[in-house]
Coordinates of C-alpha atoms in Angstrom, one line a residue:
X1 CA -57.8 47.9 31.9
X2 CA -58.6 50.5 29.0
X3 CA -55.6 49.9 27.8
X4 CA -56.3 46.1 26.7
X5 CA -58.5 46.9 23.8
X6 CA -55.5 49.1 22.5
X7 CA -52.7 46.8 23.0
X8 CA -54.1 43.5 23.2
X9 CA -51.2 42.8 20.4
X10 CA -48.3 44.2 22.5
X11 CA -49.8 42.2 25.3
X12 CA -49.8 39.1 24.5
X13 CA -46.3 39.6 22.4
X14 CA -44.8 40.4 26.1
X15 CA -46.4 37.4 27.8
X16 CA -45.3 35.2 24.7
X17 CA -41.6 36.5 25.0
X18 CA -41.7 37.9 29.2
X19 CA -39.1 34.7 29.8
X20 CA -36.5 36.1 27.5
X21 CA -36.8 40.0 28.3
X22 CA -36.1 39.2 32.1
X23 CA -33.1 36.7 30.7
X24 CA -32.1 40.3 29.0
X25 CA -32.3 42.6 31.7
X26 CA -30.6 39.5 34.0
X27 CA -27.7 39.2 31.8
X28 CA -27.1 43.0 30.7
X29 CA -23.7 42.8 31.5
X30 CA -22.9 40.2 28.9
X31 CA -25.0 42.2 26.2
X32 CA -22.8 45.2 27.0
X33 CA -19.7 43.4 25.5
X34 CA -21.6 42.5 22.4
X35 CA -23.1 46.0 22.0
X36 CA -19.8 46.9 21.7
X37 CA -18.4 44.7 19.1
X38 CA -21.7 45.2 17.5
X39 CA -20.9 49.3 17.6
X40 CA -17.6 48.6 16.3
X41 CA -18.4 46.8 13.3
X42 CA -20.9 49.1 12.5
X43 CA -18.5 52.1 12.6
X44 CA -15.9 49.8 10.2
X45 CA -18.7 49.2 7.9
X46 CA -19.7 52.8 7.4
X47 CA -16.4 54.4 7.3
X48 CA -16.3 51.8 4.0
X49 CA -19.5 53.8 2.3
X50 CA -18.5 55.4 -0.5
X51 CA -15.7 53.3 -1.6
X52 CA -15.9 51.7 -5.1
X53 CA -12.7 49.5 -4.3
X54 CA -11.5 48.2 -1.2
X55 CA -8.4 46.6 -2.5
X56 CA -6.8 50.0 -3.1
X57 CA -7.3 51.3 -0.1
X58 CA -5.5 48.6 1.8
X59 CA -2.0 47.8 2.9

């Protein structure tokens, strides 16, 4: 109960959202696929850093 006075915040952020961090953990097998799309893009997009023109670099 100590704990209250320190995360009151937190606390009531989790009770506000506790309906969609179950439907997370429920459905973590669906997330997967889109952490990995999401994982890919974000490798594409910084193997671009750096480049002043795309357009030359493409076939």
């Amino acid at each position: 109960m100590r704990a209250k006075k320190y995360f009151s915040d937190s606390r009531h952020t989790i009770i506000r959202w506790l309906d969609e961090i179950i439907a997370y953990f429920d459905n973590m097998s669906i997330s997967r696929g889109v952490e990995g799309i999401k994982n890919k893009l974000q490798f594409i997009k910084r193997s671009g850093y750096g480049l002043k023109n795309l357009k030359k670099y493409s076939r």
